[in-house]
Coordinates of C-alpha atoms in Angstrom, one line a residue:
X1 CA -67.4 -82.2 -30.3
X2 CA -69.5 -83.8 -27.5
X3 CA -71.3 -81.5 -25.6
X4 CA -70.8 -83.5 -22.0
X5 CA -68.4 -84.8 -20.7
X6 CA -68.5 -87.4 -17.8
X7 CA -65.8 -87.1 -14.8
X8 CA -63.6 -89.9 -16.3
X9 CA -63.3 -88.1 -19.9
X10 CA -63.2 -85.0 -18.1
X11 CA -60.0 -86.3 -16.4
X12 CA -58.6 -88.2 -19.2
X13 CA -58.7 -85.2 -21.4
X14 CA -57.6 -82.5 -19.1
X15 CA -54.3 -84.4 -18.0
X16 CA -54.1 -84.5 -21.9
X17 CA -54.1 -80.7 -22.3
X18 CA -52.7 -79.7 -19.3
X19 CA -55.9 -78.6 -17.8
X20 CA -57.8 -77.0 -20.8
X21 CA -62.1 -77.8 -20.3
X22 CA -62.6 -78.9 -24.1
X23 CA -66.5 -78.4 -23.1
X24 CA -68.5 -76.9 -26.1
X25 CA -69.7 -73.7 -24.5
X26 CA -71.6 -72.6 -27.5
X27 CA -73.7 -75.4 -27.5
X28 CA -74.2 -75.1 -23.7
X29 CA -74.9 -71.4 -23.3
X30 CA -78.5 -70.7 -21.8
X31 CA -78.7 -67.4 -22.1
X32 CA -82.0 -66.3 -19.7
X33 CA -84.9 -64.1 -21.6
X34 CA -86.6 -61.4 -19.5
X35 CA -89.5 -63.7 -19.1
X36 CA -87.2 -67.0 -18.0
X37 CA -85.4 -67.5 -14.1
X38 CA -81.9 -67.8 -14.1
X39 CA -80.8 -70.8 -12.7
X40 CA -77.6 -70.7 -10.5
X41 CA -75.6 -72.9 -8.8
X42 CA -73.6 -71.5 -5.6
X43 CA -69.9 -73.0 -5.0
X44 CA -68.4 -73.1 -1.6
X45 CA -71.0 -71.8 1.4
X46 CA -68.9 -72.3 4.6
X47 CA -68.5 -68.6 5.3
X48 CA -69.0 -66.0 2.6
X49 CA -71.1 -68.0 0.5
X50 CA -74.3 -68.3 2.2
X51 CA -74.7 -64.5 1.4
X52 CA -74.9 -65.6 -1.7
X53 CA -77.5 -68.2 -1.3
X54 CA -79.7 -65.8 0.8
X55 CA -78.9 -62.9 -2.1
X56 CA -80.2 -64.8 -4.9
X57 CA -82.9 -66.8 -3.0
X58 CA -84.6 -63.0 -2.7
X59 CA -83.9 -62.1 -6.6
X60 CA -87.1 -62.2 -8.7
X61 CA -86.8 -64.6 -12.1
X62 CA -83.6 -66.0 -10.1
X63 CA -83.7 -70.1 -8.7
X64 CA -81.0 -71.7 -6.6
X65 CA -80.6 -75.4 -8.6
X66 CA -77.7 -76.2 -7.4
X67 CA -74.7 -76.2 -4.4
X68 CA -71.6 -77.4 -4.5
X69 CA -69.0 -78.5 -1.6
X70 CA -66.5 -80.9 -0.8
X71 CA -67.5 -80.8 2.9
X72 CA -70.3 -83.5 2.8
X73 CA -71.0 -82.2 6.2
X74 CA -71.7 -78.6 5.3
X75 CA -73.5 -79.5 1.9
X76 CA -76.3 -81.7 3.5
X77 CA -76.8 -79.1 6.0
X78 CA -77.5 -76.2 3.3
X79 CA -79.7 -78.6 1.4
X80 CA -81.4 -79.8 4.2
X81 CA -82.0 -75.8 5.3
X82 CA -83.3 -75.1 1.6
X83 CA -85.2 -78.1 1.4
X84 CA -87.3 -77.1 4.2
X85 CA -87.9 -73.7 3.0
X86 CA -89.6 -75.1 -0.3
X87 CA -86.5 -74.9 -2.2
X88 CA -84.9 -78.1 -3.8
X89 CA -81.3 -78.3 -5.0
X90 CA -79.4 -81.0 -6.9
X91 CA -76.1 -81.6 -4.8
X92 CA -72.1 -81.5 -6.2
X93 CA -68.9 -82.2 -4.5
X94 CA -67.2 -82.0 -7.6
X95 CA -67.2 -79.1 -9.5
X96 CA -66.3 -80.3 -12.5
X97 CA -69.7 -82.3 -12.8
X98 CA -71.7 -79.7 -11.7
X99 CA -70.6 -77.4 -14.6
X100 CA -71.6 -80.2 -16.9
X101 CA -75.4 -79.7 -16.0
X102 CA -77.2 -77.8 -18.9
X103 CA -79.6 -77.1 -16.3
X104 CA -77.6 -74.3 -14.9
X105 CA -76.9 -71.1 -16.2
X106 CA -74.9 -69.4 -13.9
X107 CA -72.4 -69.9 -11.1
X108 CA -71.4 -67.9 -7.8
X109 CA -68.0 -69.2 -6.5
X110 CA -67.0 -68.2 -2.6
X111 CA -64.5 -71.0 -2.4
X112 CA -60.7 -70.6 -1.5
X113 CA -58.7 -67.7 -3.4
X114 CA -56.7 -70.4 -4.9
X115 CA -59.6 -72.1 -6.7
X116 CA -61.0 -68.9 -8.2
X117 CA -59.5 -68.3 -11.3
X118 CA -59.3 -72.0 -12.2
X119 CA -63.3 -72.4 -11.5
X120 CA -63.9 -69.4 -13.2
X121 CA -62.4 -70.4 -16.4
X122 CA -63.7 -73.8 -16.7
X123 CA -66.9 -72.3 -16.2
X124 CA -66.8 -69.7 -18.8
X125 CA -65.5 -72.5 -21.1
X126 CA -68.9 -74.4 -19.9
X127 CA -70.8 -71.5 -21.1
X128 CA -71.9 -70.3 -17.8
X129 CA -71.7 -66.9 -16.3
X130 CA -69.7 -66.2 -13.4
X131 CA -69.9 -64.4 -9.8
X132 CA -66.6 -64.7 -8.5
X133 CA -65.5 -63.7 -5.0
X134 CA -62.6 -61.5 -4.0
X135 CA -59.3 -61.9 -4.9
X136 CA -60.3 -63.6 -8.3
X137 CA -56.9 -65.2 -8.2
X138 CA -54.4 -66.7 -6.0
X139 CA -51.6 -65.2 -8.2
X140 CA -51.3 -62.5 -10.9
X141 CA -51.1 -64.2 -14.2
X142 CA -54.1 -66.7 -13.3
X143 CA -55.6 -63.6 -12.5
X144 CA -55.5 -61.9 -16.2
X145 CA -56.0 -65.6 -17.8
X146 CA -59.5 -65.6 -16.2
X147 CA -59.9 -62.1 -17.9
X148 CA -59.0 -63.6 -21.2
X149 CA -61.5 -66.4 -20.7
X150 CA -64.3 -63.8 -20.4
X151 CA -63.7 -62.4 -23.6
X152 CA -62.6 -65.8 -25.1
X153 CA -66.1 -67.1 -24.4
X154 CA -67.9 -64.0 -24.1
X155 CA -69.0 -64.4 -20.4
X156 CA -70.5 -62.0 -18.2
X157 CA -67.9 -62.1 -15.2
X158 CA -68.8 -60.2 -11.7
X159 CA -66.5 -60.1 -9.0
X160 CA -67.5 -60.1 -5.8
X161 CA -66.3 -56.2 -4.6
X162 CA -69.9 -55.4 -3.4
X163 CA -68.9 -51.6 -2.8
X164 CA -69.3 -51.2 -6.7
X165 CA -72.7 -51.7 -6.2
X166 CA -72.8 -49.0 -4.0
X167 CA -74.4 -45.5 -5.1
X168 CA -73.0 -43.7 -2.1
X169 CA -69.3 -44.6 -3.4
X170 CA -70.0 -43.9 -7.0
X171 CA -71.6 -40.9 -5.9
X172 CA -68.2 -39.9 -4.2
X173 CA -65.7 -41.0 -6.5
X174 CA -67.6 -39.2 -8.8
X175 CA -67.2 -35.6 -6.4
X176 CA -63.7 -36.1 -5.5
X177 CA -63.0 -36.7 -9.0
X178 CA -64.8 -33.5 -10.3
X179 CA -61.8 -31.8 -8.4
X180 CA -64.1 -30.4 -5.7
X181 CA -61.4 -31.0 -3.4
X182 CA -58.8 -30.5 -5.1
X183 CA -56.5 -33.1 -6.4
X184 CA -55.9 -36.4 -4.4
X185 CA -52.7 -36.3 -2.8
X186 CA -52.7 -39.9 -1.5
X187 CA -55.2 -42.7 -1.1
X188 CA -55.4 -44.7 2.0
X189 CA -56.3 -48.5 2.6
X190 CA -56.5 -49.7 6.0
X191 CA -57.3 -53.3 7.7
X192 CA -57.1 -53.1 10.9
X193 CA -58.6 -56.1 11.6
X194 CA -58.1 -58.6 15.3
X195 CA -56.1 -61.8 14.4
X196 CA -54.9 -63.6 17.1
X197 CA -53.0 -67.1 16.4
X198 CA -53.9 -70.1 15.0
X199 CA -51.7 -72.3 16.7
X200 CA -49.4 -74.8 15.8
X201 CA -48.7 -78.5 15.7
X202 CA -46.2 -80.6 15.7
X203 CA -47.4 -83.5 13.9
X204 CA -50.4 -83.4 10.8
X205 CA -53.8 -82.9 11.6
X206 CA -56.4 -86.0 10.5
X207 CA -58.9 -84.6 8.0
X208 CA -62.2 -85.8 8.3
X209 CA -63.5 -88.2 6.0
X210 CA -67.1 -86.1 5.3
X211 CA -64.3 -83.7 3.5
X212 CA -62.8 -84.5 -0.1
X213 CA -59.4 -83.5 1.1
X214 CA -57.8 -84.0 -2.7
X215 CA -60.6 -81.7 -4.6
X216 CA -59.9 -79.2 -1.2
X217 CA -55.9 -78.9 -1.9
X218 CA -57.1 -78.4 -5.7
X219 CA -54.6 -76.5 -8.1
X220 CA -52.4 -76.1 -4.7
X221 CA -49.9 -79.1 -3.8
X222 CA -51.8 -81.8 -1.5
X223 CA -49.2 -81.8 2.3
X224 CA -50.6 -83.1 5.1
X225 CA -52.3 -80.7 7.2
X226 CA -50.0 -79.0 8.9
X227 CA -52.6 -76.5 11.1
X228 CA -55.2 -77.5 13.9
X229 CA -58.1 -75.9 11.2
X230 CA -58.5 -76.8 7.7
X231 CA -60.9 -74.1 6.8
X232 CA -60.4 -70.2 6.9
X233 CA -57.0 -70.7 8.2
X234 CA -55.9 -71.6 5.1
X235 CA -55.9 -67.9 4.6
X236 CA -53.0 -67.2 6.5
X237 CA -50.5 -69.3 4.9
X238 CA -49.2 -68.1 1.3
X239 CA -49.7 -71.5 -0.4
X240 CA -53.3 -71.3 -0.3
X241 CA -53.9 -68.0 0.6
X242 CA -53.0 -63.8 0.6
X243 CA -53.1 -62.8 4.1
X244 CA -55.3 -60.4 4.9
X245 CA -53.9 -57.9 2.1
X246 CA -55.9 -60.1 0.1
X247 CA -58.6 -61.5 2.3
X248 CA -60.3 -58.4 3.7
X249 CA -57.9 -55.9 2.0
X250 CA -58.9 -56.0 -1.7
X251 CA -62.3 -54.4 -0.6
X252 CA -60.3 -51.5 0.3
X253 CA -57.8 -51.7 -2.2
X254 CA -60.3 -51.4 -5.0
X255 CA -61.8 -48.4 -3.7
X256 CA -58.8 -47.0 -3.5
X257 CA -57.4 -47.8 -6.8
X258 CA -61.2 -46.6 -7.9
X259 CA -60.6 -43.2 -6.3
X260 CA -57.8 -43.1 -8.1
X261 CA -58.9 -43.6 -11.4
X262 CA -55.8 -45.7 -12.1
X263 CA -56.9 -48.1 -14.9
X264 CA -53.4 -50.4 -14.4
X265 CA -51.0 -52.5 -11.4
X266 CA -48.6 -49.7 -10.1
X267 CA -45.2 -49.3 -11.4
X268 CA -43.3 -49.6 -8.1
X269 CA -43.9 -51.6 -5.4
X270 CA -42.6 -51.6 -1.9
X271 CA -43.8 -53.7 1.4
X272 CA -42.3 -53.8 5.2
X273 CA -43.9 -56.2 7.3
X274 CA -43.8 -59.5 9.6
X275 CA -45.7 -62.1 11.6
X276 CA -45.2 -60.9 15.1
X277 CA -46.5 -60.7 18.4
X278 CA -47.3 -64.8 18.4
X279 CA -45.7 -67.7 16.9
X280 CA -48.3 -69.8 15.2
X281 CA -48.6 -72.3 11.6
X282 CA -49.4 -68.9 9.3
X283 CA -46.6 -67.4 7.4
X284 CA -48.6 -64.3 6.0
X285 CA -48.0 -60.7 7.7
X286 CA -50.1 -59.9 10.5
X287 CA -48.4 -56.4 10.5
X288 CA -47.5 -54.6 6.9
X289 CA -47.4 -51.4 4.6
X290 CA -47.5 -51.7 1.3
X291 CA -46.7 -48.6 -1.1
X292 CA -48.5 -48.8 -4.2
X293 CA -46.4 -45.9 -6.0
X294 CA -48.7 -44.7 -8.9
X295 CA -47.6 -41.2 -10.8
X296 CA -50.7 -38.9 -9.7
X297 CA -50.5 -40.4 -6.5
X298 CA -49.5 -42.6 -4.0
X299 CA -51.7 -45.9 -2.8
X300 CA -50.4 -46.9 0.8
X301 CA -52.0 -49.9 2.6
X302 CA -51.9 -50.9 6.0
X303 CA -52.5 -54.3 8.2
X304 CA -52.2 -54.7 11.9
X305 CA -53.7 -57.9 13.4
X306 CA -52.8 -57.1 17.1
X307 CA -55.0 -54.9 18.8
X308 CA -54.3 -51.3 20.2
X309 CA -51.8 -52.5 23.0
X310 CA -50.5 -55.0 25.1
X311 CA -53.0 -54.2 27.6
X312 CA -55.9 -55.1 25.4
X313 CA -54.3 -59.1 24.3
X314 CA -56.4 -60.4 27.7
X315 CA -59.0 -61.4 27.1
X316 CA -59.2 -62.5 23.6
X317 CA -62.6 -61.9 23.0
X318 CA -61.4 -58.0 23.5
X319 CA -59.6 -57.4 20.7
X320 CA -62.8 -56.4 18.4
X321 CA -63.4 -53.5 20.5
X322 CA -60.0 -52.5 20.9
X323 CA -58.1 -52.2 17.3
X324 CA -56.5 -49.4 16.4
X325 CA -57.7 -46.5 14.0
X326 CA -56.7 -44.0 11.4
X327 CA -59.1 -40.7 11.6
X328 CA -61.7 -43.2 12.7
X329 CA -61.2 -45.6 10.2
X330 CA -60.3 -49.3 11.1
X331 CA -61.3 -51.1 8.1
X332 CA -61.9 -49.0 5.3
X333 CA -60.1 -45.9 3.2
X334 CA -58.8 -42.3 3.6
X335 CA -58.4 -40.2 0.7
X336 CA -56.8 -37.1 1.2
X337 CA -57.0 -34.2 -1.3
X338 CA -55.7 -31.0 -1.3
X339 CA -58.1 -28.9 -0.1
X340 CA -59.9 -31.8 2.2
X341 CA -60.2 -35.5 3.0
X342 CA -62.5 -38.5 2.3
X343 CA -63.4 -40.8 5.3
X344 CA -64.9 -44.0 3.7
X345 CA -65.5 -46.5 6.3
X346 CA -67.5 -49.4 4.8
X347 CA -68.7 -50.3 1.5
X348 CA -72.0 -48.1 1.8
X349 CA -70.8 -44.7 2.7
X350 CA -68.6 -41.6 2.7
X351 CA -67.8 -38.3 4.6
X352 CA -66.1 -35.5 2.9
X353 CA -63.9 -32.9 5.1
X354 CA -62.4 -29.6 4.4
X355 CA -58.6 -29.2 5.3
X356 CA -60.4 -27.7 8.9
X357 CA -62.1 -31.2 9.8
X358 CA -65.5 -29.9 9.1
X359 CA -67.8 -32.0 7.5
X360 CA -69.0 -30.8 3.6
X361 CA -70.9 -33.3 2.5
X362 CA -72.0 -36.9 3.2
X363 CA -72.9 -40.3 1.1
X364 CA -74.5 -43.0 2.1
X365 CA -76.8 -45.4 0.5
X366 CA -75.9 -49.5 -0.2
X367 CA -76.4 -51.2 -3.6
X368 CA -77.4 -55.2 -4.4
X369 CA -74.4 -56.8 -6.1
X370 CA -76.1 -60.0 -6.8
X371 CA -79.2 -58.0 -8.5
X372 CA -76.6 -55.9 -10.7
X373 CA -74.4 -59.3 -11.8
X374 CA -78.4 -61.0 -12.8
X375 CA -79.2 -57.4 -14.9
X376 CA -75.7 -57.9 -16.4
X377 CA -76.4 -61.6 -17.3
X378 CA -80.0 -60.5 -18.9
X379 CA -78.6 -57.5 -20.7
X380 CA -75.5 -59.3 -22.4
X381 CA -73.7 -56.1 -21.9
X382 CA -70.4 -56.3 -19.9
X383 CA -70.4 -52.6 -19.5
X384 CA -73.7 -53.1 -17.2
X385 CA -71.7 -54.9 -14.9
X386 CA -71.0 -52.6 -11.3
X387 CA -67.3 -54.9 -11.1
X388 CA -66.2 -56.6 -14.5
X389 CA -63.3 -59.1 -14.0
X390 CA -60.7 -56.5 -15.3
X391 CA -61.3 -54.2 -12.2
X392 CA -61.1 -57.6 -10.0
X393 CA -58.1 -58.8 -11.3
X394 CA -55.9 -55.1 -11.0
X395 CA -57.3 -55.2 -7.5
X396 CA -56.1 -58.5 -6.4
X397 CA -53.0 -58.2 -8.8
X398 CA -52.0 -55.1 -6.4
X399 CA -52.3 -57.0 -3.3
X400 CA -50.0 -60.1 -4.8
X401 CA -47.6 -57.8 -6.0
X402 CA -47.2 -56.4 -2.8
X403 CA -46.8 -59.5 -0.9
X404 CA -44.6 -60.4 -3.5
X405 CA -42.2 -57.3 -2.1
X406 CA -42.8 -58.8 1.0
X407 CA -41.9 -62.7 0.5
X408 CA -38.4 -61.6 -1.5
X409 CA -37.5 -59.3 1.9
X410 CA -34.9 -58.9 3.9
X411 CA -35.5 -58.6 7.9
X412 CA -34.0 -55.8 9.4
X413 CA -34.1 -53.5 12.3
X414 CA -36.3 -50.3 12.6
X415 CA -33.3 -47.6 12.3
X416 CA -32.2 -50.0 8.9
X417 CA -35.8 -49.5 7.8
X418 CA -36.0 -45.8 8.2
X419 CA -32.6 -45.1 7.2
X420 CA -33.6 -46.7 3.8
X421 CA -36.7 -45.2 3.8
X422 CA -35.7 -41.6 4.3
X423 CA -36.5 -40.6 0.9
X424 CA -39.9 -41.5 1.2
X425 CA -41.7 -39.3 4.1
X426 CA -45.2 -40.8 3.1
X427 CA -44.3 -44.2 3.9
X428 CA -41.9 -43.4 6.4
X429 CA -44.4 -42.1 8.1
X430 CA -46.7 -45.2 8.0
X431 CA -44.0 -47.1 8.8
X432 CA -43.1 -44.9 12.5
X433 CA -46.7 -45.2 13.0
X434 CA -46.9 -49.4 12.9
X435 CA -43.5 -49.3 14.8
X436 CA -45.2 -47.8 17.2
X437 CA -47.8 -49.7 17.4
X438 CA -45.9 -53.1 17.5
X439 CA -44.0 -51.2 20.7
X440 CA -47.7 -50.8 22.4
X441 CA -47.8 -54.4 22.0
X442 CA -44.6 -55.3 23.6
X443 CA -43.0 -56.6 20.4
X444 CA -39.4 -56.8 20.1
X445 CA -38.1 -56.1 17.1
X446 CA -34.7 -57.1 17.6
X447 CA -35.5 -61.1 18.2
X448 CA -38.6 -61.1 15.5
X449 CA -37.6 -58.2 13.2
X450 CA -39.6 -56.5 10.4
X451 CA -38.6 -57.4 6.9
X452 CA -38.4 -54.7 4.0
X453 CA -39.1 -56.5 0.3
X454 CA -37.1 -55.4 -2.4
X455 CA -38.5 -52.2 -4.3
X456 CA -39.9 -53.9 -7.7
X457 CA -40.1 -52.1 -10.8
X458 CA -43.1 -53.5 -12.8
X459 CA -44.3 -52.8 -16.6
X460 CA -47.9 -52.2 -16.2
X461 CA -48.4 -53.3 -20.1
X462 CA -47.1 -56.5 -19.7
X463 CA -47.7 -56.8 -15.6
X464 CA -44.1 -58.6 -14.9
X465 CA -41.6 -57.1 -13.3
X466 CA -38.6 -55.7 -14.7
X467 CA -35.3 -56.7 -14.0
X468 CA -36.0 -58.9 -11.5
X469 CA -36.3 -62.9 -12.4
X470 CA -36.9 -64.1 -8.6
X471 CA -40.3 -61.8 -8.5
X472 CA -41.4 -62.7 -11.4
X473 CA -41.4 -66.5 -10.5
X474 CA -44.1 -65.6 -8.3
X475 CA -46.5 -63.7 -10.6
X476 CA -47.4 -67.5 -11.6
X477 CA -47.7 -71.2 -9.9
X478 CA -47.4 -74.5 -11.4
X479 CA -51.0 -76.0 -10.3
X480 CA -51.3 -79.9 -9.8
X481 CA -52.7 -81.8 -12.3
X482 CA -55.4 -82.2 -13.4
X483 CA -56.2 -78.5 -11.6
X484 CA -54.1 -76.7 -14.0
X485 CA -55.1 -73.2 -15.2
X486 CA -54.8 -72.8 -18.6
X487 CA -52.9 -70.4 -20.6
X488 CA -55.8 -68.1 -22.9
X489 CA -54.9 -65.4 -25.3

């Protein structure tokens, strides 16, 4: 087998083998000593992935060779910066040629959700190791064919949940676990999080030439651009991205699910939630519960986009300091235990409470993510990794599965809702709290109603749903060719 492969075989033999990288990882793999740097390449630096760049540029034994980005624009301009700090970087728009180069060992992605999972497994099949941002996948089986990759080509996989790098929070799961507390009752995720409208249009927007609109789109289907912005708005529509259930809530979804203990998706799965309050180009909730319904205890997350009340939409720029809260917590998680509660507002730090409200005991202290994925990659050992891939993908898989709920849903009014919710009082009582909130904000529900998904029955083991054909369509997407994701057992 040849160990490169130029872009023209690369094409030729992927549309071939439906998307499968034939690239001959063994021969490729350049495993870094304690004495060598690791050489990484960063993928995708418009928003999240300059932290990256600035994490490893501080790592010692660690060189930035290489950055990657189909916005000409915003690849010259990160060069350009490096280059005049001393540090020189070979350039990629393609990533497919990048991961070529035996001169790199590893790569950190921070592009689109829907190019995740896809990048991640041509890279392990490349034999590099991987830092992958959060959600690792666009959609539930890519998800777990990324995991298979990893052990397929025995990669060290990281993804990018930076609170398991966090000593305060292992610290605390490791003190509400010891039963100190009590049992946990419930765990709660919140996002509340301003996000006013995007706009619409009425006819496509013209994508500049300095971007490669084709290698953009990707594994997703290439339309016209039918939104004023083509980047970060592509998070609100669900053909390229999760809403913010999977945007900013998978942070607080994972710590959940890790406070939890649960090592698996959910078995039941119920959302309620809508767009509302504007009419704009996303199609993603802005507003949403989602019940994770796990045997020891429940997982309920919440999103509201709209701010605190009507009175607080003018001006726009108020809406930051004027989002609503749960015990004090707008973006971050509540566990509640039977003799006390967790506050854990960020990724750095914890509060624990007796039943009273008095504090007991505090965490706080931050971790470096980056520095624990580089030990991992030194050690070889999976198990030194703060966030394997596994972890990542159950986290995003619980935030597809609920939107899942959510696209198969049925609008309704409130006193539907909560009549079919009345055996339920935990999400019941979620749900009276975000109809409320939606009346601060002068929604009505009766011309833009709420819609409640379907309750889906999934089988953990085999992470598709049961009984139900039309959800289980959307555990998976076609791709385009040649930006397939394979199927790895």
């Amino acid at each position: 087998m040849k160990t490169s492969l130029n872009r023209r075989q690369f094409l030729k033999r992927a549309s071939a083998s439906a998307g499968v990288v034939a690239w001959n990882a063994s021969a490729w793999a350049q495993v870094a000593g304690a004495n060598d740097d690791l050489r990484v390449a960063v993928i995708g630096f418009n928003g999240r992935g300059r932290e990256h760049i600035e994490g490893y540029r501080k790592l010692k034994g660690v060189r930035l060779v290489a950055l990657c980005d189909v916005d000409g624009k915003v690849l010259d301009a990160e060069t350009a910066r490096l280059e005049t700090a001393g540090i020189s970087t070979a350039k990629f728009t393609d990533v497919r040629q990048l991961l070529e180069s035996k001169d790199i060992d590893a790569v950190s992605i921070a592009t689109p959700n829907y190019w995740h999972s896809l990048m991640g497994i041509w890279a392990c099949q490349a034999g590099k190791d991987v830092y992958v941002e959060k959600p690792v996948s666009h959609n539930v089986w890519e998800g777990r064919q990324l995991v298979n990759a990893t052990k397929t080509h025995q990669r060290i996989v990281q993804t990018g949940t930076q609170s398991r790098s966090s000593p305060a929070l292992h610290e605390a799961v490791a003190f509400v676990r010891s039963g100190a507390i009590g049992k946990i009752k419930l765990a709660r995720g919140f996002c509340y999080k301003p996000r006013q409208s995007i706009g619409s249009v009425t006819s496509p927007t013209t994508v500049p030439d300095h971007i490669h609109y084709d290698l953009w789109c990707g594994p997703t289907p290439k339309h016209p651009l039918m939104r004023k912005k083509l980047h970060y708005d592509w998070h609100w529509n669900f053909e390229t991205g999760n809403g913010d259930v999977g945007n900013q809530g998978i942070h607080q979804m994972d710590i959940a699910r890790w406070f939890l203990g649960e090592n698996s998706l959910s078995p039941r799965i119920l959302s309620v939630g809508a767009r509302l309050g504007y009419k704009d180009d996303g199609n993603t909730p802005n507003t949403q519960v989602i019940l994770h319904d796990y045997a020891a205890a429940p997982l309920i997350f919440e999103v509201r986009g709209l701010p605190k009340s009507k009175a607080f939409q003018e001006p726009a720029s108020a809406w930051g300091k004027n989002m609503p809260d749960f015990r004090g917590v707008q973006i971050g998680v509540v566990i509640e235990c039977e003799g006390g509660w967790v506050r854990i507002p960020n990724y750095e730090s914890a509060t624990v409470y007796d039943s009273s409200g008095k504090e007991l005991k505090k965490f706080s202290r931050g971790g470096d993510h980056f520095a624990n994925f580089v030990a991992a990659v030194r050690s070889r050992k999976t198990t030194d990794l703060n966030a394997p891939i596994l972890e990542g993908h159950l986290s995003s898989a619980l935030c597809h599965t609920g939107n899942i709920s959510h696209r198969l849903g049925q609008s309704l009014g409130p006193e539907a809702i909560r009549d079919r919710l009345k055996d339920n009082p935990i999400f019941a009582d979620a749900f009276g709290r975000m109809v409320e909130h939606l009346q601060l904000n002068e929604v009505d529900l009766a011309a833009t109603p709420l819609a409640i998904g379907p309750a889906l029955t999934l089988n953990p083991s085999t992470e598709t749903f049961v009984g139900n054909p039309e959800a289980n369509k959307l555990l998976r997407e076609e791709g385009r060719a040649p930006f397939v994701v394979p199927a790895i057992t």
